[in-house]
PDB file of C-alpha atoms in Angstrom:
ATOM      1  CA  LEU A   1     118.745 -63.254 -51.046  1.00 87.00           C
ATOM      2  CA  ARG A   2     119.482 -67.465 -50.166  1.00 87.00           C
ATOM      3  CA  LEU A   3     122.723 -67.340 -52.011  1.00 89.00           C
ATOM      4  CA  LEU A   4     124.205 -65.404 -49.887  1.00 88.00           C
ATOM      5  CA  GLY A   5     122.763 -66.896 -46.943  1.00 93.00           C
ATOM      6  CA  TRP A   6     119.248 -64.656 -45.807  1.00 93.00           C
ATOM      7  CA  ARG A   7     116.259 -65.722 -45.681  1.00 94.00           C
ATOM      8  CA  VAL A   8     112.284 -64.099 -44.673  1.00 95.00           C
ATOM      9  CA  GLU A   9     109.921 -64.089 -41.873  1.00 95.00           C
ATOM     10  CA  GLY A  10     107.032 -63.657 -40.920  1.00 95.00           C
ATOM     11  CA  GLU A  11     104.114 -62.914 -44.398  1.00 91.00           C
ATOM     12  CA  LEU A  12     103.983 -60.364 -47.024  1.00 91.00           C
ATOM     13  CA  PRO A  13      99.813 -60.019 -46.788  1.00 92.00           C
ATOM     14  CA  ASN A  14      98.245 -60.343 -49.632  1.00 92.00           C
ATOM     15  CA  LEU A  15      96.987 -56.585 -49.219  1.00 95.00           C
ATOM     16  CA  PRO A  16      95.764 -54.468 -52.028  1.00 96.00           C
ATOM     17  CA  LYS A  17      96.882 -51.546 -50.367  1.00 97.00           C
ATOM     18  CA  MET A  18      99.145 -50.860 -47.491  1.00 97.00           C
ATOM     19  CA  VAL A  19     101.628 -48.197 -46.487  1.00 97.00           C
ATOM     20  CA  LEU A  20     105.209 -50.914 -45.323  1.00 96.00           C
ATOM     21  CA  ILE A  21     107.751 -49.761 -43.036  1.00 94.00           C
ATOM     22  CA  GLY A  22     111.160 -50.463 -42.373  1.00 90.00           C
ATOM     23  CA  ALA A  23     113.499 -50.020 -39.276  1.00 82.00           C
ATOM     24  CA  SER A  24     115.741 -49.821 -38.166  1.00 73.00           C
ATOM     25  CA  HIS A  25     117.143 -47.447 -41.519  1.00 72.00           C
ATOM     26  CA  THR A  26     120.975 -47.096 -41.238  1.00 72.00           C
ATOM     27  CA  SER A  27     122.194 -47.588 -44.561  1.00 76.00           C
ATOM     28  CA  ASN A  28     122.186 -47.328 -48.546  1.00 75.00           C
ATOM     29  CA  VAL A  29     122.298 -50.816 -48.241  1.00 81.00           C
ATOM     30  CA  ASP A  30     119.141 -51.542 -46.468  1.00 82.00           C
ATOM     31  CA  ALA A  31     117.538 -50.759 -49.849  1.00 79.00           C
ATOM     32  CA  LEU A  32     119.097 -53.007 -52.112  1.00 82.00           C
ATOM     33  CA  TYR A  33     117.888 -56.238 -49.513  1.00 86.00           C
ATOM     34  CA  THR A  34     114.197 -54.575 -49.492  1.00 84.00           C
ATOM     35  CA  PHE A  35     114.226 -54.324 -53.862  1.00 81.00           C
ATOM     36  CA  ALA A  36     115.637 -57.572 -53.826  1.00 87.00           C
ATOM     37  CA  THR A  37     112.920 -58.727 -50.845  1.00 90.00           C
ATOM     38  CA  LEU A  38     110.125 -57.826 -52.601  1.00 86.00           C
ATOM     39  CA  ILE A  39     110.952 -58.914 -55.860  1.00 85.00           C
ATOM     40  CA  GLY A  40     112.244 -62.289 -55.139  1.00 89.00           C
ATOM     41  CA  LEU A  41     108.492 -62.347 -53.054  1.00 90.00           C
ATOM     42  CA  GLY A  42     106.978 -60.445 -56.396  1.00 89.00           C
ATOM     43  CA  LEU A  43     105.268 -57.517 -54.840  1.00 89.00           C
ATOM     44  CA  ARG A  44     105.947 -54.218 -56.464  1.00 87.00           C
ATOM     45  CA  ALA A  45     105.713 -50.571 -54.257  1.00 89.00           C
ATOM     46  CA  SER A  46     106.207 -47.759 -54.290  1.00 89.00           C
ATOM     47  CA  THR A  47     107.934 -44.462 -52.379  1.00 84.00           C
ATOM     48  CA  MET A  48     107.983 -41.005 -52.582  1.00 82.00           C
ATOM     49  CA  ILE A  49     111.468 -38.972 -53.982  1.00 83.00           C
ATOM     50  CA  LYS A  50     111.435 -35.711 -54.279  1.00 84.00           C
ATOM     51  CA  ASP A  51     110.364 -34.352 -57.584  1.00 87.00           C
ATOM     52  CA  THR A  52     113.407 -32.562 -58.941  1.00 89.00           C
ATOM     53  CA  ALA A  53     114.893 -36.139 -58.984  1.00 85.00           C
ATOM     54  CA  PHE A  54     112.965 -36.837 -61.403  1.00 87.00           C
ATOM     55  CA  ARG A  55     114.315 -34.685 -64.444  1.00 85.00           C
ATOM     56  CA  ALA A  56     116.701 -36.444 -66.898  1.00 80.00           C
ATOM     57  CA  PRO A  57     118.364 -38.914 -67.419  1.00 84.00           C
ATOM     58  CA  LEU A  58     116.816 -40.285 -63.861  1.00 84.00           C
ATOM     59  CA  GLY A  59     112.880 -39.661 -64.193  1.00 87.00           C
ATOM     60  CA  GLY A  60     112.394 -43.110 -66.338  1.00 88.00           C
ATOM     61  CA  LEU A  61     114.330 -44.502 -64.239  1.00 85.00           C
ATOM     62  CA  LEU A  62     112.429 -43.712 -60.944  1.00 85.00           C
ATOM     63  CA  ARG A  63     109.633 -44.445 -62.514  1.00 85.00           C
ATOM     64  CA  TRP A  64     109.829 -48.009 -63.464  1.00 84.00           C
ATOM     65  CA  LEU A  65     111.149 -48.389 -60.336  1.00 80.00           C
ATOM     66  CA  GLY A  66     107.252 -47.601 -58.734  1.00 82.00           C
ATOM     67  CA  ALA A  67     108.928 -43.736 -57.205  1.00 85.00           C
ATOM     68  CA  ILE A  68     106.189 -41.734 -57.295  1.00 84.00           C
ATOM     69  CA  PRO A  69     107.683 -37.608 -57.597  1.00 86.00           C
ATOM     70  CA  VAL A  70     106.591 -35.820 -54.516  1.00 83.00           C
ATOM     71  CA  ASP A  71     106.523 -31.500 -54.813  1.00 83.00           C
ATOM     72  CA  ARG A  72     107.165 -30.898 -51.198  1.00 75.00           C
ATOM     73  CA  LYS A  73     106.359 -26.770 -51.474  1.00 77.00           C
ATOM     74  CA  ARG A  74     102.679 -28.158 -53.321  1.00 74.00           C
ATOM     75  CA  ALA A  75      99.652 -27.140 -50.512  1.00 64.00           C
ATOM     76  CA  GLY A  76      98.744 -30.702 -49.128  1.00 66.00           C
ATOM     77  CA  GLY A  77     101.840 -31.298 -48.805  1.00 83.00           C
ATOM     78  CA  VAL A  78     103.745 -34.972 -49.275  1.00 85.00           C
ATOM     79  CA  ILE A  79     101.317 -36.642 -46.705  1.00 90.00           C
ATOM     80  CA  GLY A  80      98.443 -35.610 -48.794  1.00 91.00           C
ATOM     81  CA  GLN A  81      99.900 -36.690 -51.914  1.00 89.00           C
ATOM     82  CA  SER A  82     100.246 -39.458 -50.832  1.00 92.00           C
ATOM     83  CA  ILE A  83      96.578 -40.159 -49.920  1.00 94.00           C
ATOM     84  CA  ALA A  84      96.034 -39.067 -52.668  1.00 92.00           C
ATOM     85  CA  ALA A  85      98.326 -41.487 -54.495  1.00 91.00           C
ATOM     86  CA  PHE A  86      96.448 -44.161 -52.382  1.00 96.00           C
ATOM     87  CA  GLN A  87      92.794 -42.552 -54.196  1.00 96.00           C
ATOM     88  CA  SER A  88      94.309 -42.442 -57.348  1.00 94.00           C
ATOM     89  CA  ASN A  89      95.474 -46.202 -57.424  1.00 93.00           C
ATOM     90  CA  SER A  90      93.647 -49.832 -56.924  1.00 96.00           C
ATOM     91  CA  ARG A  91      96.940 -51.483 -55.596  1.00 95.00           C
ATOM     92  CA  LEU A  92      99.917 -49.305 -53.797  1.00 95.00           C
ATOM     93  CA  VAL A  93     102.846 -50.559 -51.555  1.00 95.00           C
ATOM     94  CA  LEU A  94     103.837 -47.279 -50.128  1.00 94.00           C
ATOM     95  CA  LEU A  95     107.562 -47.765 -48.673  1.00 91.00           C
ATOM     96  CA  LEU A  96     108.423 -46.211 -45.480  1.00 89.00           C
ATOM     97  CA  ALA A  97     111.434 -45.250 -43.693  1.00 84.00           C
ATOM     98  CA  PRO A  98     109.753 -43.996 -40.229  1.00 85.00           C
ATOM     99  CA  GLU A  99     112.742 -42.246 -38.786  1.00 76.00           C
ATOM    100  CA  GLY A 100     112.865 -40.412 -42.123  1.00 63.00           C
ATOM    101  CA  THR A 101     116.276 -40.485 -42.191  1.00 53.00           C
ATOM    102  CA  ARG A 102     119.521 -42.897 -42.396  1.00 51.00           C
ATOM    103  CA  HIS A 103     121.086 -41.279 -38.966  1.00 56.00           C
ATOM    104  CA  ALA A 104     120.209 -42.762 -35.735  1.00 57.00           C
ATOM    105  CA  THR A 105     116.615 -40.785 -34.211  1.00 62.00           C
ATOM    106  CA  ALA A 106     115.310 -40.661 -30.619  1.00 63.00           C
ATOM    107  CA  GLU A 107     111.126 -41.693 -32.607  1.00 76.00           C
ATOM    108  CA  PHE A 108     109.248 -41.890 -35.517  1.00 86.00           C
ATOM    109  CA  LYS A 109     108.321 -39.470 -38.087  1.00 83.00           C
ATOM    110  CA  ALA A 110     104.358 -38.885 -37.905  1.00 90.00           C
ATOM    111  CA  GLY A 111     104.010 -39.185 -41.139  1.00 90.00           C
ATOM    112  CA  PHE A 112     103.813 -42.777 -42.159  1.00 94.00           C
ATOM    113  CA  HIS A 113     100.548 -43.042 -39.362  1.00 96.00           C
ATOM    114  CA  ARG A 114      98.987 -40.010 -41.013  1.00 95.00           C
ATOM    115  CA  VAL A 115      98.967 -41.660 -44.475  1.00 95.00           C
ATOM    116  CA  ALA A 116      97.858 -45.074 -43.770  1.00 97.00           C
ATOM    117  CA  LYS A 117      95.150 -43.265 -41.400  1.00 98.00           C
ATOM    118  CA  GLY A 118      93.563 -40.740 -44.322  1.00 97.00           C
ATOM    119  CA  ALA A 119      94.097 -43.182 -46.545  1.00 97.00           C
ATOM    120  CA  GLU A 120      92.555 -46.334 -44.377  1.00 98.00           C
ATOM    121  CA  VAL A 121      94.883 -48.719 -45.101  1.00 98.00           C
ATOM    122  CA  PRO A 122      96.830 -50.860 -42.500  1.00 98.00           C
ATOM    123  CA  ILE A 123     100.594 -50.249 -41.476  1.00 98.00           C
ATOM    124  CA  VAL A 124     102.761 -53.324 -42.339  1.00 97.00           C
ATOM    125  CA  PRO A 125     106.362 -53.144 -40.724  1.00 97.00           C
ATOM    126  CA  ALA A 126     109.508 -54.885 -41.814  1.00 95.00           C
ATOM    127  CA  ALA A 127     112.762 -55.015 -40.154  1.00 93.00           C
ATOM    128  CA  ILE A 128     116.250 -56.282 -40.805  1.00 92.00           C
ATOM    129  CA  ASP A 129     118.111 -58.701 -38.884  1.00 94.00           C
ATOM    130  CA  TYR A 130     121.974 -58.205 -39.983  1.00 92.00           C
ATOM    131  CA  PRO A 131     123.729 -60.612 -37.324  1.00 94.00           C
ATOM    132  CA  ARG A 132     120.283 -63.531 -38.169  1.00 95.00           C
ATOM    133  CA  ARG A 133     120.186 -62.175 -42.286  1.00 95.00           C
ATOM    134  CA  ARG A 134     116.682 -61.583 -42.268  1.00 95.00           C
ATOM    135  CA  ILE A 135     113.647 -60.058 -42.882  1.00 94.00           C
ATOM    136  CA  ILE A 136     111.674 -60.123 -41.056  1.00 96.00           C
ATOM    137  CA  PHE A 137     107.240 -59.417 -42.052  1.00 96.00           C
ATOM    138  CA  GLY A 138     105.583 -58.524 -38.286  1.00 97.00           C
ATOM    139  CA  GLU A 139     101.128 -57.770 -37.990  1.00 97.00           C
ATOM    140  CA  PRO A 140      99.523 -54.991 -39.850  1.00 98.00           C
ATOM    141  CA  LEU A 141      98.638 -52.839 -37.913  1.00 98.00           C
ATOM    142  CA  THR A 142      95.462 -50.726 -38.472  1.00 98.00           C
ATOM    143  CA  ALA A 143      96.275 -47.275 -37.130  1.00 97.00           C
ATOM    144  CA  THR A 144      94.280 -45.649 -34.289  1.00 97.00           C
ATOM    145  CA  ASP A 145      93.231 -42.143 -33.250  1.00 97.00           C
ATOM    146  CA  ASP A 146      96.106 -42.426 -30.994  1.00 97.00           C
ATOM    147  CA  LEU A 147      99.401 -42.579 -32.723  1.00 95.00           C
ATOM    148  CA  ALA A 148     101.348 -42.779 -29.097  1.00 94.00           C
ATOM    149  CA  ALA A 149      99.916 -46.220 -28.624  1.00 97.00           C
ATOM    150  CA  ASP A 150     100.053 -47.329 -32.407  1.00 97.00           C
ATOM    151  CA  THR A 151     104.282 -46.231 -32.146  1.00 94.00           C
ATOM    152  CA  GLU A 152     104.958 -48.257 -28.869  1.00 95.00           C
ATOM    153  CA  ILE A 153     103.238 -51.847 -30.830  1.00 96.00           C
ATOM    154  CA  LEU A 154     105.393 -50.858 -33.644  1.00 95.00           C
ATOM    155  CA  LEU A 155     108.455 -50.167 -31.641  1.00 93.00           C
ATOM    156  CA  ALA A 156     107.632 -53.404 -29.488  1.00 95.00           C
ATOM    157  CA  PHE A 157     108.214 -55.107 -32.973  1.00 96.00           C
ATOM    158  CA  TYR A 158     111.453 -53.837 -33.690  1.00 93.00           C
ATOM    159  CA  ALA A 159     112.633 -54.332 -30.307  1.00 92.00           C
ATOM    160  CA  ARG A 160     112.636 -57.846 -30.766  1.00 95.00           C
ATOM    161  CA  HIS A 161     113.524 -57.802 -34.093  1.00 94.00           C
ATOM    162  CA  ALA A 162     115.109 -55.027 -35.864  1.00 88.00           C
ATOM    163  CA  HIS A 163     118.856 -55.530 -35.700  1.00 87.00           C
ATOM    164  CA  PRO A 164     120.526 -52.596 -38.362  1.00 80.00           C
ATOM    165  CA  ARG A 165     123.652 -52.819 -40.223  1.00 83.00           C
ATOM    166  CA  HIS A 166     125.243 -50.050 -38.192  1.00 77.00           C
ATOM    167  CA  PRO A 167     123.425 -49.898 -34.556  1.00 76.00           C
ATOM    168  CA  ASP A 168     125.246 -46.368 -33.845  1.00 73.00           C
TER     169      ASP A 168
END
């Protein structure tokens, strides 16, 4: 990252479990910077990927990278399976895109909040600022019963710090 002129700002908390969210997610290149940052910080993170992607030949590689297979048709859905992953692991950093897509959206989906609240783990926001070549970590947020208020806090962080690769 340093060779490319990028820097990390803010502190990633030293916590055994958290939901790490990144926005605005507008490009697959975001994943490269994300993984480079996490490797540079010595942090192993996981993300949920549909179980059908784990068929040969990618299954072993995806597991090695920390991906967790999720069956979107199973009772309890992605939220329940994510909470179960937190309950069955002593350490888990779950990477999620709160927009749920790489396309422009007007609002965050509620899944990341429901997972954090259900698993009783903090939400840590991270932003990519392409023009200034920065990865910024925000303060951990404990999910409350007020989704709108929690989302407003997170959106204020992203309004200050996130400058996506494809703003449109």
